[in-house]
């Protein structure tokens, strides 16, 4: 009898584990779908869940999320494959945290579908709900071949401003690796913009704080200006015949206080108007005149620098600074084709201290 129990008990345990392993993906999928179904104003689902117990991971296949009242069938979020696992390197440091690797994720913002969002304060932040899909804190995030698009379907032709081929890595988000740095987390990303511009984003952050601190810089360089024609023609009635555009920005946040700038720049650009017509011709001449007056003729650039400063609930640009920087570029000196390195975390921290006095 004892010998029979000696074999029966292990056999029962093995059978229970096998059954649990078989049923686990079903229950995890049900949990994930329940989370997506309970996001106010949105609906979503996943196709499948794969479990990898040996590495403490589960893989979400084809996560879909869209607005309930969306007029289009284009999904707001379309994540082809998301791998969520325990970060073993941090486990050896005594921290239980996770890492997420996303393959070909897409975020498509349809302006018409989201017009009602700003009018409905009861719709919760969908990002907060998605974090419920991860049972432990995220320490590392990696995105492979992602895409972000801003689309206006009511325009003719449709406006599609996008970044694709996004490669992103954010590390030490939960400050597992202790350092003396005020901003212990790192962020590095690259992408290709509409018009085949080269995009880079890099910086350091502290996401452990309730209002994250950060010091980041962004650049978009050498994009074909004609790629903006659907947008500029729809809103301003003008097209670019040729030229390139660049965008540079630096942002620093300390204790909820922000300092930064955005610097758009057109290089060797030539504008053309709509079809013949008095109003179209007048508008083309108006734009052409100001382009001539406000450009730096030596470097053939049209640029300005929009400063940003304030707390996160009231980020504003100074109109007079904007106007001054237009004419500074035109008549004093052209802005350099790079980020200025004129904004850093210490600047934001100093401004925050002065604001709190």
Coordinates of C-alpha atoms in Angstrom, one line a residue:
X1 CA 0.0 0.0 0.0
X2 CA 2.8 2.4 0.9
X3 CA 4.5 1.6 -2.4
X4 CA 1.4 2.5 -4.3
X5 CA 1.1 5.8 -2.6
X6 CA 4.7 6.5 -3.3
X7 CA 4.0 6.4 -7.0
X8 CA 0.4 7.7 -7.0
X9 CA 1.2 11.0 -5.2
X10 CA 4.0 12.1 -7.6
X11 CA 1.8 11.0 -10.5
X12 CA -1.1 13.1 -9.3
X13 CA 1.2 16.1 -8.8
X14 CA 2.5 15.8 -12.3
X15 CA -1.0 15.5 -13.7
X16 CA -2.1 18.5 -11.8
X17 CA 0.9 20.5 -13.1
X18 CA 0.2 19.4 -16.7
X19 CA -3.5 20.3 -16.5
X20 CA -2.6 23.7 -14.9
X21 CA -0.1 24.4 -17.6
X22 CA -2.7 23.6 -20.3
X23 CA -5.3 25.8 -18.7
X24 CA -3.0 28.7 -17.7
X25 CA -3.0 30.3 -21.2
X26 CA -6.8 30.2 -21.2
X27 CA -7.1 32.0 -17.8
X28 CA -4.4 34.5 -18.6
X29 CA -6.1 35.3 -22.0
X30 CA -9.4 35.7 -20.1
X31 CA -7.8 38.1 -17.6
X32 CA -6.1 40.2 -20.4
X33 CA -9.4 40.4 -22.4
X34 CA -11.3 41.4 -19.2
X35 CA -8.8 44.2 -18.6
X36 CA -9.2 45.5 -22.2
X37 CA -13.0 45.2 -22.0
X38 CA -13.1 47.4 -18.9
X39 CA -11.3 50.4 -20.3
X40 CA -14.0 53.1 -20.4
X41 CA -14.5 54.3 -23.9
X42 CA -12.5 51.6 -25.5
X43 CA -12.9 48.0 -26.6
X44 CA -10.2 45.4 -27.3
X45 CA -9.0 41.8 -27.3
X46 CA -6.1 39.5 -27.8
X47 CA -5.9 36.6 -30.2
X48 CA -3.7 34.3 -28.1
X49 CA -1.5 34.0 -25.1
X50 CA 1.7 31.8 -25.0
X51 CA 3.2 30.8 -21.6
X52 CA 6.9 30.2 -21.1
X53 CA 7.2 29.0 -17.5
X54 CA 10.9 28.2 -17.7
X55 CA 11.8 31.9 -18.1
X56 CA 8.9 33.4 -16.3
X57 CA 7.2 34.9 -19.3
X58 CA 4.0 35.2 -21.3
X59 CA 3.6 36.4 -24.9
X60 CA 0.6 38.3 -26.0
X61 CA -0.3 37.8 -29.7
X62 CA -2.2 40.5 -31.6
X63 CA -3.4 42.9 -29.0
X64 CA -6.1 45.2 -30.5
X65 CA -7.6 48.3 -28.9
X66 CA -10.0 50.9 -30.4
X67 CA -12.5 53.5 -29.3
X68 CA -16.1 52.4 -28.8
X69 CA -17.5 55.2 -30.9
X70 CA -14.7 55.2 -33.5
X71 CA -16.0 56.0 -37.0
X72 CA -13.1 54.1 -38.6
X73 CA -12.1 50.5 -38.3
X74 CA -8.4 51.4 -38.0
X75 CA -7.2 50.1 -34.6
X76 CA -5.9 52.7 -32.2
X77 CA -3.4 50.1 -30.8
X78 CA -2.3 47.1 -32.8
X79 CA 0.5 45.2 -31.0
X80 CA 1.6 42.2 -33.1
X81 CA 3.6 40.5 -30.4
X82 CA 4.4 41.6 -26.8
X83 CA 6.9 39.5 -24.7
X84 CA 6.5 40.2 -20.9
X85 CA 9.1 38.4 -18.7
X86 CA 11.0 38.6 -15.5
X87 CA 14.3 40.4 -15.8
X88 CA 16.7 37.8 -14.5
X89 CA 19.7 40.2 -14.3
X90 CA 17.7 42.3 -11.8
X91 CA 16.6 39.2 -9.9
X92 CA 20.2 38.5 -9.0
X93 CA 20.3 42.1 -7.5
X94 CA 17.4 41.3 -5.2
X95 CA 14.7 43.0 -7.3
X96 CA 11.7 41.4 -8.9
X97 CA 10.9 43.5 -12.0
X98 CA 9.9 42.8 -15.6
X99 CA 11.1 43.6 -19.1
X100 CA 8.9 44.1 -22.1
X101 CA 9.9 43.5 -25.7
X102 CA 7.4 44.6 -28.3
X103 CA 7.6 43.5 -31.9
X104 CA 6.0 45.7 -34.7
X105 CA 3.6 47.6 -32.4
X106 CA 1.5 50.3 -34.1
X107 CA -0.3 53.3 -32.6
X108 CA -2.6 55.0 -35.1
X109 CA -4.3 58.2 -33.8
X110 CA -7.3 59.0 -36.0
X111 CA -8.2 62.6 -35.3
X112 CA -11.9 62.1 -36.0
X113 CA -12.1 59.1 -33.7
X114 CA -10.6 61.0 -30.8
X115 CA -12.4 64.3 -31.1
X116 CA -14.9 63.3 -28.4
X117 CA -12.2 62.3 -25.9
X118 CA -11.5 65.9 -24.9
X119 CA -15.2 66.4 -24.3
X120 CA -15.6 63.3 -22.1
X121 CA -13.6 63.6 -18.9
X122 CA -15.0 60.3 -17.7
X123 CA -12.9 58.3 -20.2
X124 CA -9.9 57.0 -18.2
X125 CA -6.3 56.9 -19.3
X126 CA -5.9 53.8 -21.4
X127 CA -2.2 53.6 -20.5
X128 CA -3.1 53.0 -16.9
X129 CA -5.2 50.1 -17.8
X130 CA -2.5 48.5 -20.0
X131 CA -0.1 48.6 -17.1
X132 CA -2.4 46.1 -15.4
X133 CA -1.4 43.6 -17.9
X134 CA 2.1 43.5 -16.3
X135 CA 1.9 42.0 -12.8
X136 CA 5.2 43.5 -11.7
X137 CA 7.1 46.8 -12.2
X138 CA 8.6 47.4 -15.7
X139 CA 12.4 48.0 -15.6
X140 CA 13.3 47.6 -19.3
X141 CA 11.3 48.4 -22.4
X142 CA 12.3 47.5 -25.9
X143 CA 10.4 48.3 -29.1
X144 CA 11.4 46.7 -32.4
X145 CA 10.2 48.1 -35.8
X146 CA 7.3 50.1 -34.3
X147 CA 5.1 52.7 -35.9
X148 CA 3.2 55.8 -34.7
X149 CA 0.8 57.6 -37.1
X150 CA -1.4 60.7 -36.8
X151 CA -4.2 60.4 -39.5
X152 CA -7.0 62.7 -40.6
X153 CA -9.4 60.8 -42.7
X154 CA -11.8 63.7 -43.4
X155 CA -9.1 65.5 -45.4
X156 CA -8.8 64.9 -49.2
X157 CA -6.4 63.4 -49.7
X158 CA -6.0 61.8 -46.2
X159 CA -3.4 63.3 -44.0
X160 CA -0.9 60.7 -42.6
X161 CA 2.0 62.0 -40.5
X162 CA 4.0 59.1 -39.2
X163 CA 7.2 57.7 -37.7
X164 CA 8.0 54.1 -38.6
X165 CA 11.0 51.7 -38.2
X166 CA 11.0 52.8 -34.5
X167 CA 13.7 51.2 -32.5
X168 CA 13.6 52.1 -28.8
X169 CA 15.3 50.9 -25.6
X170 CA 14.6 52.3 -22.1
X171 CA 16.6 50.8 -19.2
X172 CA 16.8 50.9 -15.4
X173 CA 13.3 52.4 -15.3
X174 CA 12.8 51.3 -11.7
X175 CA 16.3 52.3 -10.7
X176 CA 17.4 48.7 -10.0
X177 CA 21.0 49.6 -10.7
X178 CA 21.7 52.1 -8.0
X179 CA 23.7 55.1 -9.1
X180 CA 24.5 58.6 -7.9
X181 CA 22.8 60.1 -11.0
X182 CA 19.8 62.2 -10.4
X183 CA 18.3 60.7 -13.6
X184 CA 19.2 57.0 -13.4
X185 CA 17.1 55.7 -16.3
X186 CA 18.3 55.9 -20.0
X187 CA 16.2 56.3 -23.2
X188 CA 17.5 55.9 -26.7
X189 CA 15.4 55.7 -29.9
X190 CA 15.6 56.0 -33.6
X191 CA 13.0 56.1 -36.4
X192 CA 12.3 57.2 -39.9
X193 CA 9.7 60.0 -40.4
X194 CA 7.4 60.9 -43.2
X195 CA 9.6 62.2 -46.0
X196 CA 12.4 59.7 -45.0
X197 CA 13.8 62.0 -42.2
X198 CA 16.2 60.6 -39.7
X199 CA 14.8 60.7 -36.1
X200 CA 16.7 60.3 -32.9
X201 CA 15.5 60.6 -29.3
X202 CA 17.8 60.2 -26.3
X203 CA 18.0 61.3 -22.7
X204 CA 17.8 60.3 -19.1
X205 CA 14.8 60.0 -16.7
X206 CA 13.6 59.3 -13.2
X207 CA 10.3 57.5 -13.5
X208 CA 10.1 56.5 -9.8
X209 CA 8.9 60.0 -8.9
X210 CA 5.2 60.7 -9.1
X211 CA 5.9 63.5 -11.6
X212 CA 8.9 62.1 -13.6
X213 CA 12.1 64.1 -14.0
X214 CA 13.7 64.0 -17.3
X215 CA 16.3 65.5 -19.7
X216 CA 15.7 64.5 -23.3
X217 CA 16.6 65.8 -26.7
X218 CA 14.8 65.1 -30.1
X219 CA 15.9 65.7 -33.7
X220 CA 14.3 65.0 -37.0
X221 CA 16.7 65.8 -39.9
X222 CA 16.7 65.9 -43.7
X223 CA 13.1 65.0 -44.4
X224 CA 11.6 65.8 -47.8
X225 CA 9.3 68.9 -47.4
X226 CA 7.0 67.6 -50.2
X227 CA 5.9 64.8 -47.9
X228 CA 4.0 67.5 -45.9
X229 CA 2.0 68.7 -48.9
X230 CA -1.2 66.9 -48.0
X231 CA -1.1 68.6 -44.6
X232 CA 0.0 72.1 -45.7
X233 CA -2.4 72.1 -48.7
X234 CA -5.4 71.1 -46.6
X235 CA -4.7 73.8 -43.9
X236 CA -2.9 76.5 -45.7
X237 CA -3.5 76.0 -49.4
X238 CA 0.2 75.7 -50.3
X239 CA 2.6 73.0 -51.4
X240 CA 6.3 72.6 -51.3
X241 CA 8.0 72.2 -54.7
X242 CA 11.2 71.2 -53.1
X243 CA 13.3 71.5 -49.9
X244 CA 13.9 69.7 -46.6
X245 CA 12.7 70.2 -43.1
X246 CA 14.3 69.6 -39.7
X247 CA 12.9 69.7 -36.2
X248 CA 15.0 70.0 -33.0
X249 CA 13.8 70.0 -29.4
X250 CA 15.1 69.7 -25.9
X251 CA 12.9 69.3 -22.8
X252 CA 13.9 69.1 -19.2
X253 CA 11.5 68.5 -16.2
X254 CA 12.5 68.8 -12.6
X255 CA 10.0 68.6 -9.7
X256 CA 7.1 69.2 -12.1
X257 CA 8.6 72.3 -13.8
X258 CA 9.4 72.2 -17.5
X259 CA 11.9 74.1 -19.6
X260 CA 12.6 73.5 -23.2
X261 CA 12.1 74.6 -26.8
X262 CA 11.0 73.3 -30.2
X263 CA 12.9 74.5 -33.3
X264 CA 11.5 73.8 -36.8
X265 CA 13.6 74.6 -39.8
X266 CA 13.0 74.6 -43.6
X267 CA 16.1 74.4 -45.8
X268 CA 16.2 75.3 -49.6
X269 CA 12.4 75.3 -49.7
X270 CA 10.2 76.6 -52.5
X271 CA 6.5 77.0 -52.2
X272 CA 3.8 76.7 -54.8
X273 CA 0.1 77.7 -54.5
X274 CA -3.2 76.1 -55.5
X275 CA -4.6 76.2 -59.0
X276 CA -5.0 79.6 -60.7
X277 CA -7.3 82.0 -58.9
X278 CA -7.1 85.4 -57.4
X279 CA -7.3 84.3 -53.7
X280 CA -4.9 81.5 -54.3
X281 CA -2.4 83.7 -56.0
X282 CA -2.8 86.4 -53.3
X283 CA -2.2 83.8 -50.6
X284 CA 0.9 82.4 -52.4
X285 CA 2.3 85.8 -52.7
X286 CA 1.7 86.6 -49.1
X287 CA 3.4 83.4 -48.0
X288 CA 6.2 83.9 -50.5
X289 CA 6.8 87.5 -49.2
X290 CA 7.1 86.5 -45.6
X291 CA 9.2 83.5 -46.5
X292 CA 11.6 85.9 -48.3
X293 CA 11.6 88.4 -45.4
X294 CA 12.0 85.8 -42.6
X295 CA 14.5 83.5 -44.1
X296 CA 18.2 83.6 -43.7
X297 CA 19.4 84.1 -47.3
X298 CA 23.0 83.1 -46.6
X299 CA 22.1 79.6 -45.5
X300 CA 18.7 79.5 -47.3
X301 CA 16.8 78.5 -44.1
X302 CA 13.5 79.5 -42.6
X303 CA 13.4 78.7 -38.9
X304 CA 12.1 79.7 -35.6
X305 CA 12.5 78.6 -32.0
X306 CA 9.5 78.1 -29.8
X307 CA 10.4 78.3 -26.0
X308 CA 8.4 76.2 -23.5
X309 CA 8.4 76.8 -19.8
X310 CA 6.0 76.2 -16.9
X311 CA 4.5 73.5 -14.8
X312 CA 3.1 70.4 -16.5
X313 CA -0.5 71.7 -16.1
X314 CA 0.2 74.9 -17.9
X315 CA 3.0 74.6 -20.5
X316 CA 3.0 77.8 -22.6
X317 CA 5.0 79.4 -25.3
X318 CA 5.9 83.1 -25.1
X319 CA 4.6 84.8 -28.3
X320 CA 7.1 87.6 -28.2
X321 CA 10.0 85.2 -27.9
X322 CA 8.6 83.3 -30.9
X323 CA 8.4 86.4 -33.0
X324 CA 11.9 87.6 -31.9
X325 CA 13.4 84.3 -32.8
X326 CA 11.9 84.4 -36.3
X327 CA 13.6 87.7 -37.0
X328 CA 16.8 86.7 -35.2
X329 CA 17.1 83.8 -37.6
X330 CA 16.3 86.1 -40.6
X331 CA 18.5 89.1 -39.8
X332 CA 21.0 88.2 -37.1
X333 CA 22.1 84.7 -37.5
X334 CA 20.7 81.4 -38.7
X335 CA 20.0 78.8 -36.1
X336 CA 22.5 76.0 -36.1
X337 CA 21.3 72.7 -37.7
X338 CA 21.5 70.8 -34.4
X339 CA 20.1 70.8 -30.9
X340 CA 21.5 73.7 -29.0
X341 CA 22.5 71.9 -25.8
X342 CA 20.9 75.0 -24.1
X343 CA 18.5 73.1 -21.9
X344 CA 19.4 70.6 -19.2
X345 CA 18.0 69.1 -16.0
X346 CA 19.8 71.6 -13.8
X347 CA 18.0 74.5 -15.6
X348 CA 14.6 73.0 -14.9
X349 CA 15.6 72.2 -11.3
X350 CA 16.7 75.8 -10.7
X351 CA 13.5 77.1 -12.2
X352 CA 11.4 74.8 -10.1
X353 CA 13.3 76.0 -6.9
X354 CA 12.6 79.6 -7.8
X355 CA 9.0 78.9 -8.5
X356 CA 8.6 77.2 -5.1
X357 CA 10.1 80.1 -3.1

